[in-house]
mmCIF file of C-alpha atoms in Angstrom:
data_model
loop_
_atom_site.group_PDB
_atom_site.id
_atom_site.type_symbol
_atom_site.label_atom_id
_atom_site.label_comp_id
_atom_site.label_asym_id
_atom_site.label_seq_id
_atom_site.Cartn_x
_atom_site.Cartn_y
_atom_site.Cartn_z
ATOM 1 C CA TRP A 186 -0.028 0.277 0.153
ATOM 2 C CA PRO A 187 2.628 2.385 0.818
ATOM 3 C CA ASN A 188 4.187 2.079 -2.853
ATOM 4 C CA ARG A 189 0.652 2.240 -4.527
ATOM 5 C CA LEU A 190 -0.615 5.119 -2.824
ATOM 6 C CA PRO A 191 1.598 7.804 -4.404
ATOM 7 C CA ARG A 192 0.881 6.281 -7.707
ATOM 8 C CA ILE A 193 -2.785 6.163 -7.115
ATOM 9 C CA ILE A 194 -2.675 9.954 -6.266
ATOM 10 C CA GLU A 195 -0.422 10.841 -9.277
ATOM 11 C CA LEU A 196 -3.052 9.153 -11.389
ATOM 12 C CA ILE A 197 -5.990 10.715 -10.060
ATOM 13 C CA LYS A 198 -4.379 14.325 -10.487
ATOM 14 C CA GLU A 199 -3.131 13.423 -13.922
ATOM 15 C CA MET A 200 -6.529 12.078 -15.113
ATOM 16 C CA GLN A 201 -8.930 14.558 -13.329
ATOM 17 C CA PRO A 202 -11.838 12.454 -12.878
ATOM 18 C CA ASP A 203 -15.234 14.123 -11.447
ATOM 19 C CA ILE A 204 -16.043 10.594 -9.751
ATOM 20 C CA ILE A 205 -14.129 7.756 -8.620
ATOM 21 C CA ASN A 206 -15.443 4.437 -7.229
ATOM 22 C CA THR A 207 -13.747 2.460 -5.134
ATOM 23 C CA GLN A 208 -13.390 -1.374 -4.620
ATOM 24 C CA GLU A 209 -12.225 -3.023 -1.291
ATOM 25 C CA LEU A 210 -10.653 -0.164 0.266
ATOM 26 C CA TYR A 211 -9.888 -0.420 4.213
ATOM 27 C CA PRO A 212 -10.799 2.545 6.591
ATOM 28 C CA ASP A 213 -7.131 3.661 6.977
ATOM 29 C CA GLN A 214 -6.486 3.580 2.919
ATOM 30 C CA ALA A 215 -9.736 5.772 2.508
ATOM 31 C CA ARG A 216 -8.709 7.880 5.061
ATOM 32 C CA GLN A 217 -5.262 8.448 3.740
ATOM 33 C CA ILE A 218 -6.594 9.188 0.153
ATOM 34 C CA SER A 219 -9.296 11.413 1.407
ATOM 35 C CA GLU A 220 -6.720 13.544 3.297
ATOM 36 C CA LEU A 221 -4.359 13.477 0.337
ATOM 37 C CA LEU A 222 -7.483 14.584 -1.775
ATOM 38 C CA SER A 223 -9.340 16.656 0.457
ATOM 39 C CA ASP A 224 -9.089 19.957 -1.381
ATOM 40 C CA ASP A 225 -10.864 18.623 -4.430
ATOM 41 C CA PHE A 226 -13.129 15.508 -3.415
ATOM 42 C CA SER A 227 -15.494 14.558 -1.013
ATOM 43 C CA PHE A 228 -15.900 11.056 0.306
ATOM 44 C CA PHE A 229 -18.819 8.784 0.979
ATOM 45 C CA SER A 230 -17.627 5.471 2.569
ATOM 46 C CA GLY A 231 -20.883 3.355 1.531
ATOM 47 C CA GLN A 232 -21.248 -0.040 1.711
ATOM 48 C CA LYS A 233 -18.704 -2.138 3.963
ATOM 49 C CA ASP A 234 -18.401 -5.959 3.941
ATOM 50 C CA GLU A 235 -17.185 -8.116 7.019
ATOM 51 C CA ASP A 236 -13.899 -7.253 6.813
ATOM 52 C CA GLY A 237 -14.311 -3.460 6.868
ATOM 53 C CA GLU A 238 -13.682 -2.986 3.358
ATOM 54 C CA SER A 239 -15.709 -0.211 1.897
ATOM 55 C CA TYR A 240 -17.083 0.417 -1.655
ATOM 56 C CA GLY A 241 -17.175 4.230 -1.353
ATOM 57 C CA ILE A 242 -17.490 7.088 -3.569
ATOM 58 C CA PHE A 243 -15.346 10.125 -4.391
ATOM 59 C CA TYR A 244 -16.963 12.837 -5.800
ATOM 60 C CA ARG A 245 -15.303 16.397 -7.211
ATOM 61 C CA LYS A 246 -16.438 19.348 -4.398
ATOM 62 C CA ASN A 247 -16.438 21.919 -7.096
ATOM 63 C CA ARG A 248 -18.397 20.163 -9.661
ATOM 64 C CA PHE A 249 -21.071 18.467 -7.513
ATOM 65 C CA GLU A 250 -23.431 19.309 -4.703
ATOM 66 C CA LEU A 251 -24.115 16.486 -2.429
ATOM 67 C CA ILE A 252 -28.332 15.864 -2.418
ATOM 68 C CA SER A 253 -28.051 12.479 -0.751
ATOM 69 C CA CYS A 254 -26.114 9.309 0.244
ATOM 70 C CA GLY A 255 -26.832 5.989 2.004
ATOM 71 C CA VAL A 256 -26.584 2.106 1.384
ATOM 72 C CA ILE A 257 -29.477 -0.177 0.260
ATOM 73 C CA TYR A 258 -27.685 -3.498 0.608
ATOM 74 C CA PRO A 259 -25.664 -4.373 -1.530
ATOM 75 C CA VAL A 260 -25.302 -0.856 -3.037
ATOM 76 C CA SER A 261 -23.342 2.490 -2.031
ATOM 77 C CA ILE A 262 -25.639 5.414 -3.371
ATOM 78 C CA ILE A 263 -25.250 8.856 -3.746
ATOM 79 C CA GLN A 264 -27.065 11.364 -5.494
ATOM 80 C CA LEU A 265 -25.447 14.443 -7.214
ATOM 81 C CA LYS A 266 -26.367 17.664 -8.572
ATOM 82 C CA ASP A 267 -24.065 19.122 -11.349
ATOM 83 C CA VAL A 268 -23.309 22.564 -10.749
ATOM 84 C CA LYS A 269 -22.484 23.029 -14.262
ATOM 85 C CA THR A 270 -25.655 21.600 -15.870
ATOM 86 C CA ASN A 271 -28.016 21.728 -12.846
ATOM 87 C CA LYS A 272 -28.899 18.005 -13.535
ATOM 88 C CA ILE A 273 -29.371 15.429 -10.918
ATOM 89 C CA PHE A 274 -28.244 12.019 -11.128
ATOM 90 C CA SER A 275 -27.516 9.296 -8.822
ATOM 91 C CA VAL A 276 -24.116 6.863 -8.538
ATOM 92 C CA PHE A 277 -24.209 3.473 -7.579
ATOM 93 C CA ASN A 278 -21.024 1.561 -6.460
ATOM 94 C CA THR A 279 -21.247 -2.283 -5.460
ATOM 95 C CA HIS A 280 -18.986 -5.248 -5.306
ATOM 96 C CA MET A 281 -20.091 -8.460 -6.964
ATOM 97 C CA PRO A 282 -19.548 -11.929 -5.153
ATOM 98 C CA LEU A 283 -16.898 -13.974 -6.801
ATOM 99 C CA SER A 284 -17.323 -17.506 -5.887
ATOM 100 C CA ASN A 285 -20.910 -17.788 -5.307
ATOM 101 C CA ILE A 286 -22.834 -17.647 -8.622
ATOM 102 C CA GLU A 287 -26.271 -17.836 -7.277
ATOM 103 C CA LYS A 288 -25.566 -15.053 -4.587
ATOM 104 C CA ARG A 289 -24.140 -13.221 -7.421
ATOM 105 C CA GLU A 290 -27.019 -13.325 -9.446
ATOM 106 C CA LEU A 291 -29.425 -12.404 -6.252
ATOM 107 C CA HIS A 292 -27.475 -9.098 -6.194
ATOM 108 C CA ALA A 293 -27.770 -8.308 -9.629
ATOM 109 C CA HIS A 294 -31.442 -8.896 -9.942
ATOM 110 C CA LYS A 295 -31.626 -6.746 -6.351
ATOM 111 C CA ILE A 296 -29.223 -3.945 -7.822
ATOM 112 C CA VAL A 297 -31.795 -3.872 -10.842
ATOM 113 C CA GLN A 298 -34.713 -3.353 -8.752
ATOM 114 C CA ILE A 299 -32.727 -0.505 -6.853
ATOM 115 C CA ILE A 300 -31.680 1.569 -9.756
ATOM 116 C CA GLU A 301 -35.248 1.403 -11.158
ATOM 117 C CA GLY A 302 -36.458 3.799 -8.518
ATOM 118 C CA PHE A 303 -33.973 6.397 -9.700
ATOM 119 C CA ALA A 304 -34.108 8.818 -13.117
ATOM 120 C CA THR A 305 -30.788 8.975 -14.205
ATOM 121 C CA GLU A 306 -28.277 6.835 -13.166
ATOM 122 C CA MET A 307 -24.261 5.581 -13.171
ATOM 123 C CA LEU A 308 -23.488 2.048 -11.946
ATOM 124 C CA ARG A 309 -19.805 1.251 -11.391
ATOM 125 C CA SER A 310 -18.828 -2.183 -9.888
ATOM 126 C CA ASP A 311 -15.983 -4.807 -10.618
ATOM 127 C CA PHE A 312 -18.846 -6.659 -12.377
ATOM 128 C CA ILE A 313 -18.308 -10.506 -13.190
ATOM 129 C CA SER A 314 -21.461 -11.445 -14.703
ATOM 130 C CA ILE A 315 -24.409 -9.484 -13.555
ATOM 131 C CA LEU A 316 -27.826 -8.049 -14.761
ATOM 132 C CA ILE A 317 -27.304 -4.174 -15.208
ATOM 133 C CA THR A 318 -29.743 -2.572 -17.158
ATOM 134 C CA LYS A 319 -33.685 -2.006 -16.612
ATOM 135 C CA MET A 320 -34.098 -4.027 -19.982
ATOM 136 C CA SER A 321 -32.406 -7.011 -18.140
ATOM 137 C CA PHE A 322 -29.673 -7.757 -20.660
ATOM 138 C CA LEU A 323 -27.070 -9.709 -19.497
ATOM 139 C CA TYR A 324 -23.395 -8.157 -19.924
ATOM 140 C CA HIS A 325 -20.166 -9.509 -18.816
ATOM 141 C CA PHE A 326 -17.919 -7.021 -17.698
ATOM 142 C CA LYS A 327 -14.739 -6.992 -15.470
ATOM 143 C CA PHE A 328 -13.820 -3.466 -14.183
ATOM 144 C CA THR A 329 -10.498 -3.504 -12.203
ATOM 145 C CA PHE A 330 -10.549 0.475 -11.820
ATOM 146 C CA SER A 331 -13.432 2.846 -12.263
ATOM 147 C CA ILE A 332 -12.922 6.302 -13.176
ATOM 148 C CA SER A 333 -15.637 8.326 -14.939
#
């Protein structure tokens, strides 16, 4: 981690993303990243697993106003207002089970049910095989790092 942290911060500053979803981020790692990015980003720690790892969301403070945030298992959710366009949208972040296919499919169906209640959405995850759209298409993705 001490070797990766400077590169992560360097990459974020280089790419200048507006929203960053995290996967398997331990509380101390979230704190360190938050401290190093505190001038530009706010952080919602979101859903945590049994090991305390979070599936949180960083968002650029000067670009977005936080409307709401919360967790509906298994999804971290923030609703943001884009101060440039005045559009309101929701960002979802989750972590899909790897080894238990049945549990993964249950999560996928639950995620679809959750996002159906939101008008405009952005969903990020480390998808392995997940039902993602309201039209119930099956996509096969593997995101290891999500920057929007």
